[in-house]
Amino acid sequence: MRKNIKKEQQEWLRLWCDDTKDALLPRVALIGDSITEQTYQVVKMELERIAVVDYFATSYSISSPTYRKMLKAFASDTNYDVICYNYGLHGEDISADDYELNYFKSLKEITKSAKTVICLTTEVRCKNELDKVDEKWEKIVKERNTRAIKVAKKLNASVVDLYELSVKLGKYAKVTDGIHFNEAGIEQIGKCKAKAIKDILNKEKA
């Protein structure tokens, strides 16, 4: 292993590009982690006959050179009308400054490949008993969301607050790991993403 590269305990990558020869509908991409993958089908159904939806989901650290290479390769392969971007629940050991710097690098790369970028704040993380917030991660998530919004403003990206939505949904939308969402939660998070995408596509039509 090369020195000074921060590795995750498990590193995985899954992506899907749908109907790649469809040139009639707008094309959008969801970029994030396992929650992005969870909500993909809901977004796809909500945008049926409106847009083609791709996704890129990974556990790699945002500070990893490998992550940025993969992200660049995915984003630059297609001209997107809208990209929804999230990163927040991986790379526990990344400092706030390091997170902000690498979030900026990632977002700047993405903006080259999309007419519009939506930054999604990171959802609340609970303890396994679900009725308590994970205090350690709560501090990390809130700081990262603050930094992400700062970068989004700097690069003229819009922001959708999934953190507040996840807080409102509460423990009844989570599964027992305290991170991922159950069917009801997936539907609400997915519909929120889809609505934000629809709003932007409708503005582009006007």
PDB file of C-alpha atoms in Angstrom:
ATOM      1  CA  MET A   1       0.000   0.000   0.000  1.00  0.00           C
ATOM      2  CA  ARG A   2       1.328   3.411  -0.925  1.00  0.00           C
ATOM      3  CA  LYS A   3       2.152   5.735   1.966  1.00  0.00           C
ATOM      4  CA  ASN A   4      -0.165   8.570   3.058  1.00  0.00           C
ATOM      5  CA  ILE A   5      -3.251   7.132   1.328  1.00  0.00           C
ATOM      6  CA  LYS A   6      -6.149   6.855   3.752  1.00  0.00           C
ATOM      7  CA  LYS A   7      -7.995   3.579   3.191  1.00  0.00           C
ATOM      8  CA  GLU A   8     -11.495   2.555   4.277  1.00  0.00           C
ATOM      9  CA  GLN A   9     -12.065  -0.763   6.042  1.00  0.00           C
ATOM     10  CA  GLN A  10     -14.040  -1.948   3.005  1.00  0.00           C
ATOM     11  CA  GLU A  11     -13.742  -0.231  -0.341  1.00  0.00           C
ATOM     12  CA  TRP A  12     -16.327  -0.843  -3.024  1.00  0.00           C
ATOM     13  CA  LEU A  13     -17.665   0.821  -6.144  1.00  0.00           C
ATOM     14  CA  ARG A  14     -20.962   0.282  -7.948  1.00  0.00           C
ATOM     15  CA  LEU A  15     -22.263   2.290 -10.872  1.00  0.00           C
ATOM     16  CA  TRP A  16     -24.962   2.032 -13.482  1.00  0.00           C
ATOM     17  CA  CYS A  17     -25.571   3.979 -16.670  1.00  0.00           C
ATOM     18  CA  ASP A  18     -29.053   3.431 -18.028  1.00  0.00           C
ATOM     19  CA  ASP A  19     -30.267   3.573 -21.649  1.00  0.00           C
ATOM     20  CA  THR A  20     -26.973   5.053 -22.798  1.00  0.00           C
ATOM     21  CA  LYS A  21     -28.174   5.496 -26.399  1.00  0.00           C
ATOM     22  CA  ASP A  22     -31.257   7.509 -25.415  1.00  0.00           C
ATOM     23  CA  ALA A  23     -30.587  11.004 -26.778  1.00  0.00           C
ATOM     24  CA  LEU A  24     -34.148  12.303 -26.368  1.00  0.00           C
ATOM     25  CA  LEU A  25     -34.482  12.666 -22.600  1.00  0.00           C
ATOM     26  CA  PRO A  26     -32.314  14.727 -20.239  1.00  0.00           C
ATOM     27  CA  ARG A  27     -29.726  12.656 -18.370  1.00  0.00           C
ATOM     28  CA  VAL A  28     -29.038  12.934 -14.653  1.00  0.00           C
ATOM     29  CA  ALA A  29     -26.640  11.218 -12.254  1.00  0.00           C
ATOM     30  CA  LEU A  30     -26.731  10.447  -8.553  1.00  0.00           C
ATOM     31  CA  ILE A  31     -23.249  10.384  -6.997  1.00  0.00           C
ATOM     32  CA  GLY A  32     -22.731   9.279  -3.405  1.00  0.00           C
ATOM     33  CA  ASP A  33     -22.611   6.208  -1.200  1.00  0.00           C
ATOM     34  CA  SER A  34     -24.843   3.227  -0.309  1.00  0.00           C
ATOM     35  CA  ILE A  35     -27.768   5.537   0.480  1.00  0.00           C
ATOM     36  CA  THR A  36     -27.449   6.915  -3.048  1.00  0.00           C
ATOM     37  CA  GLU A  37     -27.683   3.346  -4.312  1.00  0.00           C
ATOM     38  CA  GLN A  38     -30.651   2.669  -2.009  1.00  0.00           C
ATOM     39  CA  THR A  39     -32.657   5.562  -3.406  1.00  0.00           C
ATOM     40  CA  TYR A  40     -31.759   5.094  -7.076  1.00  0.00           C
ATOM     41  CA  GLN A  41     -34.835   3.067  -8.022  1.00  0.00           C
ATOM     42  CA  VAL A  42     -37.199   5.574  -6.406  1.00  0.00           C
ATOM     43  CA  VAL A  43     -35.588   8.483  -8.263  1.00  0.00           C
ATOM     44  CA  LYS A  44     -35.674   6.497 -11.493  1.00  0.00           C
ATOM     45  CA  MET A  45     -39.396   5.742 -11.119  1.00  0.00           C
ATOM     46  CA  GLU A  46     -40.220   9.334 -10.183  1.00  0.00           C
ATOM     47  CA  LEU A  47     -38.396  10.575 -13.294  1.00  0.00           C
ATOM     48  CA  GLU A  48     -39.834   7.997 -15.683  1.00  0.00           C
ATOM     49  CA  ARG A  49     -40.385   9.596 -19.129  1.00  0.00           C
ATOM     50  CA  ILE A  50     -38.788  12.785 -17.728  1.00  0.00           C
ATOM     51  CA  ALA A  51     -35.077  11.899 -17.523  1.00  0.00           C
ATOM     52  CA  VAL A  52     -32.643   8.993 -17.726  1.00  0.00           C
ATOM     53  CA  VAL A  53     -30.958   8.318 -14.380  1.00  0.00           C
ATOM     54  CA  ASP A  54     -27.427   6.967 -13.772  1.00  0.00           C
ATOM     55  CA  TYR A  55     -25.678   6.425 -10.454  1.00  0.00           C
ATOM     56  CA  PHE A  56     -22.166   6.168  -8.980  1.00  0.00           C
ATOM     57  CA  ALA A  57     -21.955   4.824  -5.420  1.00  0.00           C
ATOM     58  CA  THR A  58     -18.800   4.073  -3.470  1.00  0.00           C
ATOM     59  CA  SER A  59     -17.259   3.773  -0.008  1.00  0.00           C
ATOM     60  CA  TYR A  60     -13.892   5.223  -1.034  1.00  0.00           C
ATOM     61  CA  SER A  61     -12.584   8.145   0.998  1.00  0.00           C
ATOM     62  CA  ILE A  62     -13.086  11.548  -0.563  1.00  0.00           C
ATOM     63  CA  SER A  63      -9.379  12.209   0.088  1.00  0.00           C
ATOM     64  CA  SER A  64      -8.316   9.152  -1.899  1.00  0.00           C
ATOM     65  CA  PRO A  65      -6.647   9.847  -5.267  1.00  0.00           C
ATOM     66  CA  THR A  66      -8.374   6.676  -6.490  1.00  0.00           C
ATOM     67  CA  TYR A  67     -11.768   8.149  -5.583  1.00  0.00           C
ATOM     68  CA  ARG A  68     -11.107  11.309  -7.570  1.00  0.00           C
ATOM     69  CA  LYS A  69      -9.852   9.342 -10.572  1.00  0.00           C
ATOM     70  CA  MET A  70     -12.959   7.149 -10.589  1.00  0.00           C
ATOM     71  CA  LEU A  71     -15.229  10.140 -10.070  1.00  0.00           C
ATOM     72  CA  LYS A  72     -13.604  12.053 -12.910  1.00  0.00           C
ATOM     73  CA  ALA A  73     -13.830   9.053 -15.237  1.00  0.00           C
ATOM     74  CA  PHE A  74     -17.530   8.560 -14.486  1.00  0.00           C
ATOM     75  CA  ALA A  75     -18.558  12.208 -14.706  1.00  0.00           C
ATOM     76  CA  SER A  76     -16.516  13.044 -17.796  1.00  0.00           C
ATOM     77  CA  ASP A  77     -17.885  10.095 -19.764  1.00  0.00           C
ATOM     78  CA  THR A  78     -21.306  11.739 -20.204  1.00  0.00           C
ATOM     79  CA  ASN A  79     -22.770  15.208 -20.592  1.00  0.00           C
ATOM     80  CA  TYR A  80     -25.267  15.467 -17.724  1.00  0.00           C
ATOM     81  CA  ASP A  81     -28.116  17.904 -17.351  1.00  0.00           C
ATOM     82  CA  VAL A  82     -28.159  17.444 -13.569  1.00  0.00           C
ATOM     83  CA  ILE A  83     -25.816  15.745 -11.100  1.00  0.00           C
ATOM     84  CA  CYS A  84     -26.818  15.197  -7.461  1.00  0.00           C
ATOM     85  CA  TYR A  85     -23.711  14.949  -5.285  1.00  0.00           C
ATOM     86  CA  ASN A  86     -23.296  13.741  -1.705  1.00  0.00           C
ATOM     87  CA  TYR A  87     -20.351  12.713   0.433  1.00  0.00           C
ATOM     88  CA  GLY A  88     -20.387  12.566   4.206  1.00  0.00           C
ATOM     89  CA  LEU A  89     -20.674   9.146   5.878  1.00  0.00           C
ATOM     90  CA  HIS A  90     -17.277   7.712   4.960  1.00  0.00           C
ATOM     91  CA  GLY A  91     -13.721   8.749   5.827  1.00  0.00           C
ATOM     92  CA  GLU A  92     -14.237   9.127   9.567  1.00  0.00           C
ATOM     93  CA  ASP A  93     -10.620  10.182  10.133  1.00  0.00           C
ATOM     94  CA  ILE A  94     -10.661  13.037   7.599  1.00  0.00           C
ATOM     95  CA  SER A  95     -10.309  16.479   9.186  1.00  0.00           C
ATOM     96  CA  ALA A  96     -12.846  19.181   8.412  1.00  0.00           C
ATOM     97  CA  ASP A  97     -10.267  21.160   6.438  1.00  0.00           C
ATOM     98  CA  ASP A  98      -9.211  18.093   4.451  1.00  0.00           C
ATOM     99  CA  TYR A  99     -12.868  17.280   3.782  1.00  0.00           C
ATOM    100  CA  GLU A 100     -13.580  20.804   2.525  1.00  0.00           C
ATOM    101  CA  LEU A 101     -10.519  20.826   0.254  1.00  0.00           C
ATOM    102  CA  ASN A 102     -11.360  17.471  -1.318  1.00  0.00           C
ATOM    103  CA  TYR A 103     -15.069  18.254  -1.534  1.00  0.00           C
ATOM    104  CA  PHE A 104     -14.099  21.369  -3.482  1.00  0.00           C
ATOM    105  CA  LYS A 105     -11.852  19.362  -5.820  1.00  0.00           C
ATOM    106  CA  SER A 106     -14.579  16.777  -6.403  1.00  0.00           C
ATOM    107  CA  LEU A 107     -17.344  19.287  -6.943  1.00  0.00           C
ATOM    108  CA  LYS A 108     -15.217  21.373  -9.286  1.00  0.00           C
ATOM    109  CA  GLU A 109     -14.570  18.259 -11.390  1.00  0.00           C
ATOM    110  CA  ILE A 110     -18.262  17.390 -11.490  1.00  0.00           C
ATOM    111  CA  THR A 111     -19.318  20.870 -12.589  1.00  0.00           C
ATOM    112  CA  LYS A 112     -17.344  20.346 -15.808  1.00  0.00           C
ATOM    113  CA  SER A 113     -19.747  17.556 -16.761  1.00  0.00           C
ATOM    114  CA  ALA A 114     -23.145  18.948 -15.810  1.00  0.00           C
ATOM    115  CA  LYS A 115     -25.318  21.943 -16.590  1.00  0.00           C
ATOM    116  CA  THR A 116     -26.475  21.966 -12.964  1.00  0.00           C
ATOM    117  CA  VAL A 117     -25.110  20.378  -9.795  1.00  0.00           C
ATOM    118  CA  ILE A 118     -27.192  19.770  -6.675  1.00  0.00           C
ATOM    119  CA  CYS A 119     -25.276  19.271  -3.418  1.00  0.00           C
ATOM    120  CA  LEU A 120     -27.135  17.046  -0.968  1.00  0.00           C
ATOM    121  CA  THR A 121     -26.394  17.481   2.727  1.00  0.00           C
ATOM    122  CA  THR A 122     -25.554  14.293   4.616  1.00  0.00           C
ATOM    123  CA  GLU A 123     -28.288  12.550   6.588  1.00  0.00           C
ATOM    124  CA  VAL A 124     -28.353  12.090  10.351  1.00  0.00           C
ATOM    125  CA  ARG A 125     -26.656   8.959  11.722  1.00  0.00           C
ATOM    126  CA  CYS A 126     -28.173   7.160  14.705  1.00  0.00           C
ATOM    127  CA  LYS A 127     -26.886   4.597  17.149  1.00  0.00           C
ATOM    128  CA  ASN A 128     -28.030   0.999  16.713  1.00  0.00           C
ATOM    129  CA  GLU A 129     -30.905   1.479  19.157  1.00  0.00           C
ATOM    130  CA  LEU A 130     -32.189   4.210  16.772  1.00  0.00           C
ATOM    131  CA  ASP A 131     -33.686   6.446  19.457  1.00  0.00           C
ATOM    132  CA  LYS A 132     -30.323   8.160  20.008  1.00  0.00           C
ATOM    133  CA  VAL A 133     -28.172  10.164  17.624  1.00  0.00           C
ATOM    134  CA  ASP A 134     -24.594   8.951  17.227  1.00  0.00           C
ATOM    135  CA  GLU A 135     -22.906  11.887  18.999  1.00  0.00           C
ATOM    136  CA  LYS A 136     -19.498  11.346  17.438  1.00  0.00           C
ATOM    137  CA  TRP A 137     -20.876  11.224  13.902  1.00  0.00           C
ATOM    138  CA  GLU A 138     -23.374  14.003  14.569  1.00  0.00           C
ATOM    139  CA  LYS A 139     -20.507  16.429  15.131  1.00  0.00           C
ATOM    140  CA  ILE A 140     -18.751  15.209  11.968  1.00  0.00           C
ATOM    141  CA  VAL A 141     -21.895  15.346   9.825  1.00  0.00           C
ATOM    142  CA  LYS A 142     -22.882  18.834  10.944  1.00  0.00           C
ATOM    143  CA  GLU A 143     -19.393  20.215  10.302  1.00  0.00           C
ATOM    144  CA  ARG A 144     -19.223  18.512   6.911  1.00  0.00           C
ATOM    145  CA  ASN A 145     -22.622  19.854   5.929  1.00  0.00           C
ATOM    146  CA  THR A 146     -21.506  23.362   6.854  1.00  0.00           C
ATOM    147  CA  ARG A 147     -18.368  22.970   4.740  1.00  0.00           C
ATOM    148  CA  ALA A 148     -20.287  21.389   1.845  1.00  0.00           C
ATOM    149  CA  ILE A 149     -22.774  24.270   1.733  1.00  0.00           C
ATOM    150  CA  LYS A 150     -19.868  26.725   1.783  1.00  0.00           C
ATOM    151  CA  VAL A 151     -18.243  25.005  -1.214  1.00  0.00           C
ATOM    152  CA  ALA A 152     -21.565  24.710  -3.043  1.00  0.00           C
ATOM    153  CA  LYS A 153     -22.094  28.464  -2.769  1.00  0.00           C
ATOM    154  CA  LYS A 154     -18.560  29.116  -3.986  1.00  0.00           C
ATOM    155  CA  LEU A 155     -19.145  26.982  -7.099  1.00  0.00           C
ATOM    156  CA  ASN A 156     -22.748  28.154  -7.683  1.00  0.00           C
ATOM    157  CA  ALA A 157     -24.260  24.745  -6.982  1.00  0.00           C
ATOM    158  CA  SER A 158     -27.699  24.460  -5.421  1.00  0.00           C
ATOM    159  CA  VAL A 159     -28.271  22.694  -2.070  1.00  0.00           C
ATOM    160  CA  VAL A 160     -30.971  20.268  -0.959  1.00  0.00           C
ATOM    161  CA  ASP A 161     -31.070  19.641   2.787  1.00  0.00           C
ATOM    162  CA  LEU A 162     -31.415  15.881   3.265  1.00  0.00           C
ATOM    163  CA  TYR A 163     -30.102  16.240   6.824  1.00  0.00           C
ATOM    164  CA  GLU A 164     -33.182  18.138   7.985  1.00  0.00           C
ATOM    165  CA  LEU A 165     -35.446  15.729   6.119  1.00  0.00           C
ATOM    166  CA  SER A 166     -33.783  12.731   7.782  1.00  0.00           C
ATOM    167  CA  VAL A 167     -34.190  14.356  11.206  1.00  0.00           C
ATOM    168  CA  LYS A 168     -37.911  14.901  10.531  1.00  0.00           C
ATOM    169  CA  LEU A 169     -38.340  11.311   9.359  1.00  0.00           C
ATOM    170  CA  GLY A 170     -36.755  10.115  12.622  1.00  0.00           C
ATOM    171  CA  LYS A 171     -35.954   6.615  13.792  1.00  0.00           C
ATOM    172  CA  TYR A 172     -38.997   5.074  12.080  1.00  0.00           C
ATOM    173  CA  ALA A 173     -37.320   5.612   8.695  1.00  0.00           C
ATOM    174  CA  LYS A 174     -34.068   3.848   9.648  1.00  0.00           C
ATOM    175  CA  VAL A 175     -32.950   0.229   9.764  1.00  0.00           C
ATOM    176  CA  THR A 176     -31.117  -1.158  12.780  1.00  0.00           C
ATOM    177  CA  ASP A 177     -27.611  -0.108  11.701  1.00  0.00           C
ATOM    178  CA  GLY A 178     -28.662   3.517  12.294  1.00  0.00           C
ATOM    179  CA  ILE A 179     -27.260   4.576   8.922  1.00  0.00           C
ATOM    180  CA  HIS A 180     -29.407   3.177   6.143  1.00  0.00           C
ATOM    181  CA  PHE A 181     -33.111   3.696   5.550  1.00  0.00           C
ATOM    182  CA  ASN A 182     -36.039   1.310   5.508  1.00  0.00           C
ATOM    183  CA  GLU A 183     -38.565   1.232   2.653  1.00  0.00           C
ATOM    184  CA  ALA A 184     -40.486   4.258   3.919  1.00  0.00           C
ATOM    185  CA  GLY A 185     -37.320   6.278   4.417  1.00  0.00           C
ATOM    186  CA  ILE A 186     -35.924   5.319   1.032  1.00  0.00           C
ATOM    187  CA  GLU A 187     -39.121   6.494  -0.620  1.00  0.00           C
ATOM    188  CA  GLN A 188     -39.086   9.886   1.106  1.00  0.00           C
ATOM    189  CA  ILE A 189     -35.390  10.556   0.485  1.00  0.00           C
ATOM    190  CA  GLY A 190     -35.689   9.411  -3.129  1.00  0.00           C
ATOM    191  CA  LYS A 191     -38.754  11.563  -3.793  1.00  0.00           C
ATOM    192  CA  CYS A 192     -36.973  14.585  -2.331  1.00  0.00           C
ATOM    193  CA  LYS A 193     -34.068  14.088  -4.754  1.00  0.00           C
ATOM    194  CA  ALA A 194     -36.431  13.546  -7.682  1.00  0.00           C
ATOM    195  CA  LYS A 195     -38.395  16.706  -6.907  1.00  0.00           C
ATOM    196  CA  ALA A 196     -35.215  18.787  -6.837  1.00  0.00           C
ATOM    197  CA  ILE A 197     -34.200  17.355 -10.215  1.00  0.00           C
ATOM    198  CA  LYS A 198     -37.662  17.959 -11.698  1.00  0.00           C
ATOM    199  CA  ASP A 199     -37.634  21.564 -10.509  1.00  0.00           C
ATOM    200  CA  ILE A 200     -34.324  22.211 -12.257  1.00  0.00           C
ATOM    201  CA  LEU A 201     -35.362  20.472 -15.484  1.00  0.00           C
ATOM    202  CA  ASN A 202     -38.600  22.465 -15.534  1.00  0.00           C
ATOM    203  CA  LYS A 203     -36.635  25.710 -15.155  1.00  0.00           C
ATOM    204  CA  GLU A 204     -34.414  24.698 -18.059  1.00  0.00           C
ATOM    205  CA  LYS A 205     -37.508  24.148 -20.215  1.00  0.00           C
ATOM    206  CA  ALA A 206     -38.989  27.547 -19.348  1.00  0.00           C
TER     207      ALA A 206
END
